[in-house]
């Protein structure tokens, strides 16, 4: 057995590991961030979800169109070895129209996918695995979309027993056509469909890399059919290799830092006293927010925060609004307004309520 | 196939220093790698036009705010003439008196 295999956490038969697998099993194998669903900077409960693009637990959003209303929670219900899971539950039933669908969505940064070797003769097979528990048994579709070239592939997993944790895996073929650009944009979109209309199920499922086929199995479960239907997922992993191996656990701090490349949350609790600024005018004070890690791209800044601003021993603005103005990948410029200070003075800004967020999600 | 970038979430958009202020609270940078930027560019491609950074009323208000700040600063910086006159009887120079009066009148 090679050193790499000795270091592997793979617990199955060594014979299952084919040539080329070993490097990926030696560590840092999971291409998914927050696969154990531990990190949730935005909160732990999200209700009223009816449309795409809103993030809940870090790195995870949903793609949804005319598929009812859903709530998302960070659940403490999880299989042995995990502390949390991602739970989606129907709060208003309904899958209306042939183009309707709902899926869990996860986008992977292109430069993190170079180990797949796509677009070359050395392209690698990969494996997706996860723990899942649902109220509804049947077939669910795992769909990948490659942004460069627009190629897709879809695989099916079957949940056999309701309300029971099951471990599922699918193997994703190597794709020798179409390289993934080595940059900071979206490389692959991974979806796990909870339900889909006939536009995505009535034709031939795209089970090999290509284009034009359906995203879902024809017998795709309709989880959106009834209020209270749910699905819980954790331990999501994408790794190079033809066999799914045990989940790669990372420390909470490491996982948080990895997620902060895409989203950074500032509030009274984590950065109340950390801001020094200068009064640009008598009424505005500018200050800097330093990001803990370099963000993927210049982030969108948004603020619901208020602050107390102290200058020359006085509170020159109690609970005044904070605006996120400019941001680069390393830091942001924010300001408080409606102050009564002196231009040019240094000020100390204490966040009083609300939050400032910086979003560089894919 | 929907890849998530949509424009339906954009209810208002105006120019700002780094790109656009969207929905009144989101400062979206003009960085094509930013997902919101991609949506704003799509929204513009659909025929929409971002509002200017400031309305005429806001421009006027900002200008008055600057005048107020400058005038207050001038009054503060010349208050010592008044104090000196009260304490020692030394007259305030005429040009200072005139300028202070103008500063007071300028403040709204």
Tab-separated table of C-alpha atoms in Angstrom, chain B residues 26-79:
chain	number	residue	atom	x	y	z
B	26	UNK	CA	-26.940	47.294	-1.882
B	27	UNK	CA	-23.733	48.844	-3.151
B	28	UNK	CA	-22.940	46.737	-6.224
B	29	UNK	CA	-19.417	47.143	-7.623
B	30	UNK	CA	-18.761	47.415	-11.327
B	31	UNK	CA	-16.910	44.100	-11.311
B	32	UNK	CA	-18.068	41.536	-13.888
B	33	UNK	CA	-17.084	38.736	-11.503
B	34	UNK	CA	-19.648	40.006	-8.981
B	35	UNK	CA	-22.952	38.158	-9.438
B	36	UNK	CA	-25.051	41.221	-8.714
B	37	UNK	CA	-23.045	43.230	-11.233
B	38	UNK	CA	-23.869	40.613	-13.832
B	39	UNK	CA	-27.553	41.032	-13.001
B	40	UNK	CA	-27.357	44.836	-13.213
B	41	UNK	CA	-25.611	44.658	-16.586
B	42	UNK	CA	-28.336	42.297	-17.775
B	43	UNK	CA	-30.978	44.680	-16.397
B	44	UNK	CA	-29.380	47.520	-18.382
B	45	UNK	CA	-29.197	45.319	-21.495
B	46	UNK	CA	-32.950	44.782	-21.146
B	47	UNK	CA	-33.425	48.499	-21.758
B	48	UNK	CA	-33.379	49.904	-18.261
B	49	UNK	CA	-31.342	52.951	-17.272
B	50	UNK	CA	-29.869	53.547	-13.822
B	51	UNK	CA	-30.909	56.808	-12.214
B	52	UNK	CA	-28.211	59.430	-11.628
B	53	UNK	CA	-26.345	59.236	-8.347
B	54	UNK	CA	-28.080	62.338	-7.025
B	55	UNK	CA	-31.385	63.978	-7.879
B	56	UNK	CA	-31.506	67.750	-8.359
B	57	UNK	CA	-32.948	68.060	-4.863
B	58	UNK	CA	-30.131	65.920	-3.413
B	59	UNK	CA	-27.497	67.936	-5.269
B	60	UNK	CA	-28.974	71.117	-3.829
B	61	UNK	CA	-29.158	69.572	-0.354
B	62	UNK	CA	-25.556	68.383	-0.571
B	63	UNK	CA	-24.403	71.803	-1.691
B	64	UNK	CA	-26.236	73.464	1.196
B	65	UNK	CA	-24.795	70.900	3.599
B	66	UNK	CA	-21.298	71.817	2.446
B	67	UNK	CA	-22.048	75.517	2.844
B	68	UNK	CA	-23.393	74.855	6.336
B	69	UNK	CA	-20.276	72.893	7.285
B	70	UNK	CA	-17.867	75.514	5.939
B	71	UNK	CA	-19.783	78.360	7.578
B	72	UNK	CA	-19.894	76.621	10.958
B	73	UNK	CA	-16.184	75.917	10.729
B	74	UNK	CA	-15.493	79.596	10.000
B	75	UNK	CA	-17.613	80.755	12.925
B	76	UNK	CA	-15.857	78.311	15.241
B	77	UNK	CA	-12.444	79.430	14.052
B	78	UNK	CA	-13.204	83.098	14.688
B	79	UNK	CA	-15.094	82.753	17.972
